[in-house]
Amino acid sequence: MRDASDIRPAPAMTYAFPPGGLPDQRQDPEGRAIFTTAYAVIPADTMRDIVTSFLPGWVHARAWILARPLSGFAETFAQYAVELAPGGGSNAPEPDHDAQAVIFVTHGQARLTLGRDTYDLRPGSYAYIPASAVWTIFNIGDEPCGFHWIRKRYRKVRGISPPEARITHDDDVTPVPMPDTGGVWATQRFVDPLDLRHDFHVNIVTFRPGGRIPFAETHVMEHGLYVLQGEADYLLNDTWVHVGPGDFMWLRAFCPQACIAKGSEPFRYLLYKDVNRHPELSL
């Protein structure tokens, strides 16, 4: 069996991000995007300049909003891919006092302030930002900076204190192999899964070529999956979809899912899921 050191990605890891731009007039407009009552697939080649949003309180910034709560669909989170021009950013990025966040940097250099603390972020940096935190973020480099931003309102529990901020990096989080997989399927967990202060996780899941989820997972957690690297055939409900770098999948609760990694490089994705709370008993 491979140990965790065999699973760690190469140091020169790159992270996919929306391509922007606009296809030329010769491209066939029939694409791979799918939206159903159980899941959505937003391919990288649909994430173009004309579908970006500009956000209040931000300068020299644009965002691809890939997920937002929708009644009757996934309801717990919003997920963005944010691009900052040099000097771009915000002194007041979060409009919702109850919203917590995870930021994962894909390229460029960003400076994050949290209260009185300052952190310089690089590709692969991960930041958990608690609800009600005072924070800012700016591009401090000479090139564009991109990051994934996942937002969720914090669900308080009596007797459990909210979690504190956490700043770490992809390189510093050891992949944990899934049991009985020979090391071909592993997860980097940026926070302790047994820490009940957290009501959502953002992890990186890695499959070696040929690795798979060997059953159709069906569970209460909602998912946002952004493919950072590699390719796979992914089962969504009752349909197999081929996905690659920069593609996004959005799954509502109980949507069956599985995957088989393809190609010659690891298949890696950034995974959101809501955890550690009782289901609400009313809508």
PDB file of C-alpha atoms in Angstrom:
ATOM      1  CA  MET A   1       0.000   0.000   0.000  1.00  0.00           C
ATOM      2  CA  ARG A   2       1.237   3.503  -0.794  1.00  0.00           C
ATOM      3  CA  ASP A   3       1.787   5.806   2.141  1.00  0.00           C
ATOM      4  CA  ALA A   4       0.690   9.454   2.241  1.00  0.00           C
ATOM      5  CA  SER A   5       4.003  10.671   0.804  1.00  0.00           C
ATOM      6  CA  ASP A   6       3.256   8.778  -2.411  1.00  0.00           C
ATOM      7  CA  ILE A   7      -0.020  10.666  -2.805  1.00  0.00           C
ATOM      8  CA  ARG A   8       1.288  14.197  -2.319  1.00  0.00           C
ATOM      9  CA  PRO A   9       1.084  16.211  -5.568  1.00  0.00           C
ATOM     10  CA  ALA A  10       4.231  17.411  -7.300  1.00  0.00           C
ATOM     11  CA  PRO A  11       5.642  20.712  -5.935  1.00  0.00           C
ATOM     12  CA  ALA A  12       4.963  22.485  -9.243  1.00  0.00           C
ATOM     13  CA  MET A  13       1.198  22.091  -8.776  1.00  0.00           C
ATOM     14  CA  THR A  14      -1.046  24.448 -10.709  1.00  0.00           C
ATOM     15  CA  TYR A  15      -4.694  25.181  -9.981  1.00  0.00           C
ATOM     16  CA  ALA A  16      -7.389  25.691 -12.616  1.00  0.00           C
ATOM     17  CA  PHE A  17      -9.342  28.951 -12.811  1.00  0.00           C
ATOM     18  CA  PRO A  18     -11.970  30.333 -15.235  1.00  0.00           C
ATOM     19  CA  PRO A  19     -10.358  31.171 -18.594  1.00  0.00           C
ATOM     20  CA  GLY A  20     -12.269  34.389 -19.319  1.00  0.00           C
ATOM     21  CA  GLY A  21     -12.017  35.822 -22.812  1.00  0.00           C
ATOM     22  CA  LEU A  22     -14.509  34.920 -25.544  1.00  0.00           C
ATOM     23  CA  PRO A  23     -14.443  32.037 -28.051  1.00  0.00           C
ATOM     24  CA  ASP A  24     -14.141  32.994 -31.703  1.00  0.00           C
ATOM     25  CA  GLN A  25     -17.088  32.886 -34.087  1.00  0.00           C
ATOM     26  CA  ARG A  26     -16.142  29.468 -35.460  1.00  0.00           C
ATOM     27  CA  GLN A  27     -16.856  27.625 -32.218  1.00  0.00           C
ATOM     28  CA  ASP A  28     -19.984  25.473 -32.015  1.00  0.00           C
ATOM     29  CA  PRO A  29     -22.286  27.022 -29.376  1.00  0.00           C
ATOM     30  CA  GLU A  30     -23.601  23.607 -28.299  1.00  0.00           C
ATOM     31  CA  GLY A  31     -21.698  23.052 -25.064  1.00  0.00           C
ATOM     32  CA  ARG A  32     -21.407  20.712 -22.100  1.00  0.00           C
ATOM     33  CA  ALA A  33     -23.346  22.765 -19.532  1.00  0.00           C
ATOM     34  CA  ILE A  34     -26.114  20.873 -17.723  1.00  0.00           C
ATOM     35  CA  PHE A  35     -28.714  22.030 -15.221  1.00  0.00           C
ATOM     36  CA  THR A  36     -31.146  19.551 -13.700  1.00  0.00           C
ATOM     37  CA  THR A  37     -33.209  19.340 -10.533  1.00  0.00           C
ATOM     38  CA  ALA A  38     -30.487  17.155  -8.958  1.00  0.00           C
ATOM     39  CA  TYR A  39     -27.204  18.666 -10.177  1.00  0.00           C
ATOM     40  CA  ALA A  40     -25.549  21.220 -12.420  1.00  0.00           C
ATOM     41  CA  VAL A  41     -22.372  21.135 -14.490  1.00  0.00           C
ATOM     42  CA  ILE A  42     -20.790  24.485 -15.404  1.00  0.00           C
ATOM     43  CA  PRO A  43     -17.856  23.754 -17.747  1.00  0.00           C
ATOM     44  CA  ALA A  44     -14.747  25.913 -17.743  1.00  0.00           C
ATOM     45  CA  ASP A  45     -15.344  26.977 -21.349  1.00  0.00           C
ATOM     46  CA  THR A  46     -18.587  28.718 -20.333  1.00  0.00           C
ATOM     47  CA  MET A  47     -16.808  30.900 -17.727  1.00  0.00           C
ATOM     48  CA  ARG A  48     -16.174  33.841 -20.035  1.00  0.00           C
ATOM     49  CA  ASP A  49     -15.917  37.612 -19.629  1.00  0.00           C
ATOM     50  CA  ILE A  50     -19.594  38.246 -20.368  1.00  0.00           C
ATOM     51  CA  VAL A  51     -20.829  36.152 -17.409  1.00  0.00           C
ATOM     52  CA  THR A  52     -18.813  37.869 -14.687  1.00  0.00           C
ATOM     53  CA  SER A  53     -20.270  40.003 -11.908  1.00  0.00           C
ATOM     54  CA  PHE A  54     -18.878  43.214 -10.408  1.00  0.00           C
ATOM     55  CA  LEU A  55     -19.350  43.441  -6.661  1.00  0.00           C
ATOM     56  CA  PRO A  56     -20.169  46.422  -4.400  1.00  0.00           C
ATOM     57  CA  GLY A  57     -17.228  47.385  -2.214  1.00  0.00           C
ATOM     58  CA  TRP A  58     -14.645  45.822  -4.541  1.00  0.00           C
ATOM     59  CA  VAL A  59     -12.276  47.628  -6.943  1.00  0.00           C
ATOM     60  CA  HIS A  60     -10.516  46.239 -10.026  1.00  0.00           C
ATOM     61  CA  ALA A  61     -12.238  42.928  -9.401  1.00  0.00           C
ATOM     62  CA  ARG A  62     -14.650  40.592 -11.127  1.00  0.00           C
ATOM     63  CA  ALA A  63     -16.264  37.322 -10.097  1.00  0.00           C
ATOM     64  CA  TRP A  64     -17.748  34.233 -11.650  1.00  0.00           C
ATOM     65  CA  ILE A  65     -20.597  33.291  -9.304  1.00  0.00           C
ATOM     66  CA  LEU A  66     -20.873  29.537  -9.734  1.00  0.00           C
ATOM     67  CA  ALA A  67     -23.371  28.662  -6.996  1.00  0.00           C
ATOM     68  CA  ARG A  68     -25.911  30.498  -4.869  1.00  0.00           C
ATOM     69  CA  PRO A  69     -28.800  29.279  -2.718  1.00  0.00           C
ATOM     70  CA  LEU A  70     -31.807  28.354  -4.851  1.00  0.00           C
ATOM     71  CA  SER A  71     -35.132  27.218  -3.430  1.00  0.00           C
ATOM     72  CA  GLY A  72     -35.687  23.566  -4.299  1.00  0.00           C
ATOM     73  CA  PHE A  73     -32.026  23.027  -5.202  1.00  0.00           C
ATOM     74  CA  ALA A  74     -28.796  23.400  -3.206  1.00  0.00           C
ATOM     75  CA  GLU A  75     -29.472  25.887  -0.427  1.00  0.00           C
ATOM     76  CA  THR A  76     -26.542  26.282   1.970  1.00  0.00           C
ATOM     77  CA  PHE A  77     -23.734  28.109   0.172  1.00  0.00           C
ATOM     78  CA  ALA A  78     -22.456  30.450  -2.517  1.00  0.00           C
ATOM     79  CA  GLN A  79     -19.258  29.843  -4.467  1.00  0.00           C
ATOM     80  CA  TYR A  80     -17.282  32.383  -6.495  1.00  0.00           C
ATOM     81  CA  ALA A  81     -14.114  32.489  -8.556  1.00  0.00           C
ATOM     82  CA  VAL A  82     -12.718  36.002  -7.989  1.00  0.00           C
ATOM     83  CA  GLU A  83     -10.101  37.681 -10.180  1.00  0.00           C
ATOM     84  CA  LEU A  84      -8.236  40.773  -8.984  1.00  0.00           C
ATOM     85  CA  ALA A  85      -6.220  43.061 -11.233  1.00  0.00           C
ATOM     86  CA  PRO A  86      -3.001  44.442  -9.693  1.00  0.00           C
ATOM     87  CA  GLY A  87      -4.047  46.613  -6.762  1.00  0.00           C
ATOM     88  CA  GLY A  88      -7.580  45.224  -6.837  1.00  0.00           C
ATOM     89  CA  GLY A  89      -9.479  44.021  -3.807  1.00  0.00           C
ATOM     90  CA  SER A  90     -11.759  45.195  -1.034  1.00  0.00           C
ATOM     91  CA  ASN A  91     -11.667  46.815   2.394  1.00  0.00           C
ATOM     92  CA  ALA A  92     -15.171  45.479   3.097  1.00  0.00           C
ATOM     93  CA  PRO A  93     -15.563  42.251   1.127  1.00  0.00           C
ATOM     94  CA  GLU A  94     -18.347  40.507   3.061  1.00  0.00           C
ATOM     95  CA  PRO A  95     -21.823  42.131   3.185  1.00  0.00           C
ATOM     96  CA  ASP A  96     -23.378  39.503   5.498  1.00  0.00           C
ATOM     97  CA  HIS A  97     -22.389  39.679   9.186  1.00  0.00           C
ATOM     98  CA  ASP A  98     -23.335  36.004   9.672  1.00  0.00           C
ATOM     99  CA  ALA A  99     -21.324  34.681   6.721  1.00  0.00           C
ATOM    100  CA  GLN A 100     -18.155  32.676   7.177  1.00  0.00           C
ATOM    101  CA  ALA A 101     -15.841  31.950   4.275  1.00  0.00           C
ATOM    102  CA  VAL A 102     -13.042  29.907   2.800  1.00  0.00           C
ATOM    103  CA  ILE A 103     -10.589  31.400   0.321  1.00  0.00           C
ATOM    104  CA  PHE A 104      -8.307  29.204  -1.795  1.00  0.00           C
ATOM    105  CA  VAL A 105      -5.750  30.987  -4.002  1.00  0.00           C
ATOM    106  CA  THR A 106      -5.094  29.634  -7.502  1.00  0.00           C
ATOM    107  CA  HIS A 107      -2.611  32.147  -8.927  1.00  0.00           C
ATOM    108  CA  GLY A 108      -0.933  35.445  -8.128  1.00  0.00           C
ATOM    109  CA  GLN A 109      -0.285  37.048  -4.760  1.00  0.00           C
ATOM    110  CA  ALA A 110      -2.865  38.324  -2.300  1.00  0.00           C
ATOM    111  CA  ARG A 111      -2.584  40.045   1.044  1.00  0.00           C
ATOM    112  CA  LEU A 112      -5.275  39.123   3.559  1.00  0.00           C
ATOM    113  CA  THR A 113      -5.824  41.035   6.777  1.00  0.00           C
ATOM    114  CA  LEU A 114      -7.862  39.492   9.575  1.00  0.00           C
ATOM    115  CA  GLY A 115      -8.329  41.907  12.439  1.00  0.00           C
ATOM    116  CA  ARG A 116      -4.788  43.046  13.268  1.00  0.00           C
ATOM    117  CA  ASP A 117      -3.080  40.105  11.538  1.00  0.00           C
ATOM    118  CA  THR A 118      -1.715  40.149   7.979  1.00  0.00           C
ATOM    119  CA  TYR A 119      -1.083  37.134   5.733  1.00  0.00           C
ATOM    120  CA  ASP A 120       0.544  37.012   2.315  1.00  0.00           C
ATOM    121  CA  LEU A 121      -1.155  34.316   0.253  1.00  0.00           C
ATOM    122  CA  ARG A 122       0.217  32.433  -2.754  1.00  0.00           C
ATOM    123  CA  PRO A 123      -1.126  29.688  -5.033  1.00  0.00           C
ATOM    124  CA  GLY A 124      -2.314  26.858  -2.811  1.00  0.00           C
ATOM    125  CA  SER A 125      -3.001  29.079   0.219  1.00  0.00           C
ATOM    126  CA  TYR A 126      -6.150  28.297   2.207  1.00  0.00           C
ATOM    127  CA  ALA A 127      -7.873  30.684   4.612  1.00  0.00           C
ATOM    128  CA  TYR A 128     -10.882  30.024   6.828  1.00  0.00           C
ATOM    129  CA  ILE A 129     -12.541  33.315   7.824  1.00  0.00           C
ATOM    130  CA  PRO A 130     -15.055  33.176  10.711  1.00  0.00           C
ATOM    131  CA  ALA A 131     -18.432  34.877  10.638  1.00  0.00           C
ATOM    132  CA  SER A 132     -18.376  38.537  11.729  1.00  0.00           C
ATOM    133  CA  ALA A 133     -14.606  38.766  11.167  1.00  0.00           C
ATOM    134  CA  VAL A 134     -13.173  42.076   9.985  1.00  0.00           C
ATOM    135  CA  TRP A 135     -11.048  41.340   6.941  1.00  0.00           C
ATOM    136  CA  THR A 136      -9.646  42.792   3.733  1.00  0.00           C
ATOM    137  CA  ILE A 137      -7.992  41.296   0.669  1.00  0.00           C
ATOM    138  CA  PHE A 138      -5.902  42.886  -2.110  1.00  0.00           C
ATOM    139  CA  ASN A 139      -3.723  41.773  -5.005  1.00  0.00           C
ATOM    140  CA  ILE A 140      -0.178  42.834  -4.094  1.00  0.00           C
ATOM    141  CA  GLY A 141       1.495  41.483  -7.244  1.00  0.00           C
ATOM    142  CA  ASP A 142       2.075  42.772 -10.766  1.00  0.00           C
ATOM    143  CA  GLU A 143      -0.086  40.064 -12.381  1.00  0.00           C
ATOM    144  CA  PRO A 144      -3.753  39.111 -11.919  1.00  0.00           C
ATOM    145  CA  CYS A 145      -4.598  37.148  -8.793  1.00  0.00           C
ATOM    146  CA  GLY A 146      -7.347  34.537  -8.639  1.00  0.00           C
ATOM    147  CA  PHE A 147      -9.016  32.739  -5.771  1.00  0.00           C
ATOM    148  CA  HIS A 148     -12.053  30.628  -4.969  1.00  0.00           C
ATOM    149  CA  TRP A 149     -14.366  32.161  -2.371  1.00  0.00           C
ATOM    150  CA  ILE A 150     -16.960  29.968  -0.644  1.00  0.00           C
ATOM    151  CA  ARG A 151     -19.504  31.628   1.649  1.00  0.00           C
ATOM    152  CA  LYS A 152     -21.951  30.083   4.113  1.00  0.00           C
ATOM    153  CA  ARG A 153     -23.992  31.497   6.981  1.00  0.00           C
ATOM    154  CA  TYR A 154     -22.764  30.053  10.264  1.00  0.00           C
ATOM    155  CA  ARG A 155     -25.234  27.859  12.173  1.00  0.00           C
ATOM    156  CA  LYS A 156     -24.645  28.444  15.873  1.00  0.00           C
ATOM    157  CA  VAL A 157     -25.062  25.642  18.426  1.00  0.00           C
ATOM    158  CA  ARG A 158     -25.673  26.292  22.109  1.00  0.00           C
ATOM    159  CA  GLY A 159     -22.606  25.321  24.123  1.00  0.00           C
ATOM    160  CA  ILE A 160     -20.250  25.221  21.130  1.00  0.00           C
ATOM    161  CA  SER A 161     -18.004  28.212  20.440  1.00  0.00           C
ATOM    162  CA  PRO A 162     -17.514  29.302  16.825  1.00  0.00           C
ATOM    163  CA  PRO A 163     -14.178  28.310  15.234  1.00  0.00           C
ATOM    164  CA  GLU A 164     -11.262  30.696  14.947  1.00  0.00           C
ATOM    165  CA  ALA A 165      -9.528  31.749  11.729  1.00  0.00           C
ATOM    166  CA  ARG A 166      -7.144  29.292  10.089  1.00  0.00           C
ATOM    167  CA  ILE A 167      -4.480  30.022   7.461  1.00  0.00           C
ATOM    168  CA  THR A 168      -2.522  27.174   5.893  1.00  0.00           C
ATOM    169  CA  HIS A 169      -1.332  25.837   2.527  1.00  0.00           C
ATOM    170  CA  ASP A 170      -1.912  22.850   0.259  1.00  0.00           C
ATOM    171  CA  ASP A 171       1.733  21.800   0.819  1.00  0.00           C
ATOM    172  CA  ASP A 172       1.255  21.704   4.591  1.00  0.00           C
ATOM    173  CA  VAL A 173      -1.822  19.447   4.738  1.00  0.00           C
ATOM    174  CA  THR A 174      -0.984  15.752   4.439  1.00  0.00           C
ATOM    175  CA  PRO A 175      -3.316  13.738   2.193  1.00  0.00           C
ATOM    176  CA  VAL A 176      -5.080  10.984   4.130  1.00  0.00           C
ATOM    177  CA  PRO A 177      -5.702   7.828   2.079  1.00  0.00           C
ATOM    178  CA  MET A 178      -9.206   6.442   2.138  1.00  0.00           C
ATOM    179  CA  PRO A 179      -9.335   2.971   3.729  1.00  0.00           C
ATOM    180  CA  ASP A 180      -8.822  -0.042   1.466  1.00  0.00           C
ATOM    181  CA  THR A 181      -7.992   2.005  -1.633  1.00  0.00           C
ATOM    182  CA  GLY A 182      -4.277   1.267  -1.994  1.00  0.00           C
ATOM    183  CA  GLY A 183      -3.579   4.995  -1.709  1.00  0.00           C
ATOM    184  CA  VAL A 184      -5.194   5.957  -5.027  1.00  0.00           C
ATOM    185  CA  TRP A 185      -7.927   8.031  -3.306  1.00  0.00           C
ATOM    186  CA  ALA A 186      -6.971  10.567  -0.633  1.00  0.00           C
ATOM    187  CA  THR A 187      -8.345  13.699   0.998  1.00  0.00           C
ATOM    188  CA  GLN A 188      -6.593  16.787   2.341  1.00  0.00           C
ATOM    189  CA  ARG A 189      -8.718  18.049   5.221  1.00  0.00           C
ATOM    190  CA  PHE A 190      -7.917  21.639   6.104  1.00  0.00           C
ATOM    191  CA  VAL A 191      -9.816  21.387   9.402  1.00  0.00           C
ATOM    192  CA  ASP A 192     -10.361  18.460  11.752  1.00  0.00           C
ATOM    193  CA  PRO A 193     -13.527  16.622  10.612  1.00  0.00           C
ATOM    194  CA  LEU A 194     -14.363  15.869  14.265  1.00  0.00           C
ATOM    195  CA  ASP A 195     -14.328  19.544  15.246  1.00  0.00           C
ATOM    196  CA  LEU A 196     -18.041  20.246  15.693  1.00  0.00           C
ATOM    197  CA  ARG A 197     -17.454  23.987  15.741  1.00  0.00           C
ATOM    198  CA  HIS A 198     -17.283  23.834  11.948  1.00  0.00           C
ATOM    199  CA  ASP A 199     -20.526  23.458  10.001  1.00  0.00           C
ATOM    200  CA  PHE A 200     -18.888  23.121   6.589  1.00  0.00           C
ATOM    201  CA  HIS A 201     -15.667  21.761   5.138  1.00  0.00           C
ATOM    202  CA  VAL A 202     -13.645  22.674   2.073  1.00  0.00           C
ATOM    203  CA  ASN A 203     -11.200  19.886   1.236  1.00  0.00           C
ATOM    204  CA  ILE A 204      -9.045  18.814  -1.693  1.00  0.00           C
ATOM    205  CA  VAL A 205      -9.789  15.320  -2.964  1.00  0.00           C
ATOM    206  CA  THR A 206      -7.177  13.538  -5.095  1.00  0.00           C
ATOM    207  CA  PHE A 207      -7.475  10.414  -7.241  1.00  0.00           C
ATOM    208  CA  ARG A 208      -4.539   8.803  -8.978  1.00  0.00           C
ATOM    209  CA  PRO A 209      -5.267   7.747 -12.583  1.00  0.00           C
ATOM    210  CA  GLY A 210      -7.651   4.807 -12.484  1.00  0.00           C
ATOM    211  CA  GLY A 211      -8.727   5.564  -8.919  1.00  0.00           C
ATOM    212  CA  ARG A 212     -12.425   5.684  -8.285  1.00  0.00           C
ATOM    213  CA  ILE A 213     -15.296   6.128  -5.884  1.00  0.00           C
ATOM    214  CA  PRO A 214     -16.408   2.498  -6.045  1.00  0.00           C
ATOM    215  CA  PHE A 215     -20.073   3.075  -5.204  1.00  0.00           C
ATOM    216  CA  ALA A 216     -22.699   5.719  -5.887  1.00  0.00           C
ATOM    217  CA  GLU A 217     -22.479   7.998  -2.838  1.00  0.00           C
ATOM    218  CA  THR A 218     -25.913   9.219  -1.755  1.00  0.00           C
ATOM    219  CA  HIS A 219     -25.972  11.528   1.277  1.00  0.00           C
ATOM    220  CA  VAL A 220     -27.476  14.584   2.909  1.00  0.00           C
ATOM    221  CA  MET A 221     -24.499  16.896   2.245  1.00  0.00           C
ATOM    222  CA  GLU A 222     -24.666  19.393  -0.618  1.00  0.00           C
ATOM    223  CA  HIS A 223     -21.567  19.721  -2.756  1.00  0.00           C
ATOM    224  CA  GLY A 224     -19.699  22.225  -4.837  1.00  0.00           C
ATOM    225  CA  LEU A 225     -16.811  20.581  -6.740  1.00  0.00           C
ATOM    226  CA  TYR A 226     -14.315  22.687  -8.693  1.00  0.00           C
ATOM    227  CA  VAL A 227     -11.826  20.613 -10.713  1.00  0.00           C
ATOM    228  CA  LEU A 228      -8.317  21.912 -10.011  1.00  0.00           C
ATOM    229  CA  GLN A 229      -6.395  19.403 -12.125  1.00  0.00           C
ATOM    230  CA  GLY A 230      -6.822  16.283 -14.230  1.00  0.00           C
ATOM    231  CA  GLU A 231      -9.810  14.527 -15.775  1.00  0.00           C
ATOM    232  CA  ALA A 232     -12.455  12.035 -14.734  1.00  0.00           C
ATOM    233  CA  ASP A 233     -15.728  10.456 -15.674  1.00  0.00           C
ATOM    234  CA  TYR A 234     -18.155  11.593 -12.972  1.00  0.00           C
ATOM    235  CA  LEU A 235     -21.496   9.985 -12.178  1.00  0.00           C
ATOM    236  CA  LEU A 236     -24.172  12.569 -11.405  1.00  0.00           C
ATOM    237  CA  ASN A 237     -27.549  11.082 -10.523  1.00  0.00           C
ATOM    238  CA  ASP A 238     -27.926   8.597 -13.415  1.00  0.00           C
ATOM    239  CA  THR A 239     -25.579  10.174 -15.993  1.00  0.00           C
ATOM    240  CA  TRP A 240     -21.815   9.878 -16.514  1.00  0.00           C
ATOM    241  CA  VAL A 241     -20.203  13.229 -17.413  1.00  0.00           C
ATOM    242  CA  HIS A 242     -16.581  13.778 -18.459  1.00  0.00           C
ATOM    243  CA  VAL A 243     -15.005  16.674 -16.533  1.00  0.00           C
ATOM    244  CA  GLY A 244     -11.615  18.383 -16.586  1.00  0.00           C
ATOM    245  CA  PRO A 245      -9.676  21.370 -15.236  1.00  0.00           C
ATOM    246  CA  GLY A 246     -11.863  24.357 -14.402  1.00  0.00           C
ATOM    247  CA  ASP A 247     -15.186  22.511 -14.617  1.00  0.00           C
ATOM    248  CA  PHE A 248     -17.616  23.014 -11.729  1.00  0.00           C
ATOM    249  CA  MET A 249     -20.240  20.588 -10.417  1.00  0.00           C
ATOM    250  CA  TRP A 250     -23.031  21.531  -8.056  1.00  0.00           C
ATOM    251  CA  LEU A 251     -24.969  18.735  -6.302  1.00  0.00           C
ATOM    252  CA  ARG A 252     -28.038  18.971  -4.151  1.00  0.00           C
ATOM    253  CA  ALA A 253     -28.570  16.678  -1.178  1.00  0.00           C
ATOM    254  CA  PHE A 254     -28.927  12.953  -1.949  1.00  0.00           C
ATOM    255  CA  CYS A 255     -27.801  13.215  -5.592  1.00  0.00           C
ATOM    256  CA  PRO A 256     -25.951   9.925  -6.327  1.00  0.00           C
ATOM    257  CA  GLN A 257     -22.313  10.472  -7.315  1.00  0.00           C
ATOM    258  CA  ALA A 258     -19.157   8.532  -8.152  1.00  0.00           C
ATOM    259  CA  CYS A 259     -16.063   9.041 -10.303  1.00  0.00           C
ATOM    260  CA  ILE A 260     -13.289   7.268 -12.203  1.00  0.00           C
ATOM    261  CA  ALA A 261     -10.064   9.252 -12.706  1.00  0.00           C
ATOM    262  CA  LYS A 262      -8.790   9.265 -16.294  1.00  0.00           C
ATOM    263  CA  GLY A 263      -5.637  10.366 -18.083  1.00  0.00           C
ATOM    264  CA  SER A 264      -2.046  10.393 -16.815  1.00  0.00           C
ATOM    265  CA  GLU A 265      -2.129  12.947 -13.984  1.00  0.00           C
ATOM    266  CA  PRO A 266      -3.949  13.139 -10.649  1.00  0.00           C
ATOM    267  CA  PHE A 267      -7.581  14.200 -10.678  1.00  0.00           C
ATOM    268  CA  ARG A 268      -7.991  16.836  -7.945  1.00  0.00           C
ATOM    269  CA  TYR A 269     -10.977  18.931  -6.948  1.00  0.00           C
ATOM    270  CA  LEU A 270     -11.876  21.505  -4.326  1.00  0.00           C
ATOM    271  CA  LEU A 271     -14.871  20.108  -2.434  1.00  0.00           C
ATOM    272  CA  TYR A 272     -17.473  21.993  -0.392  1.00  0.00           C
ATOM    273  CA  LYS A 273     -19.868  20.132   1.890  1.00  0.00           C
ATOM    274  CA  ASP A 274     -22.131  21.135   4.784  1.00  0.00           C
ATOM    275  CA  VAL A 275     -21.536  19.025   7.905  1.00  0.00           C
ATOM    276  CA  ASN A 276     -22.004  18.594  11.678  1.00  0.00           C
ATOM    277  CA  ARG A 277     -25.524  19.967  12.091  1.00  0.00           C
ATOM    278  CA  HIS A 278     -29.029  18.547  12.482  1.00  0.00           C
ATOM    279  CA  PRO A 279     -31.269  18.997   9.440  1.00  0.00           C
ATOM    280  CA  GLU A 280     -33.788  21.801   9.746  1.00  0.00           C
ATOM    281  CA  LEU A 281     -37.292  20.371  10.220  1.00  0.00           C
ATOM    282  CA  SER A 282     -39.099  23.161   8.372  1.00  0.00           C
ATOM    283  CA  LEU A 283     -38.503  24.899   5.058  1.00  0.00           C
TER     284      LEU A 283
END
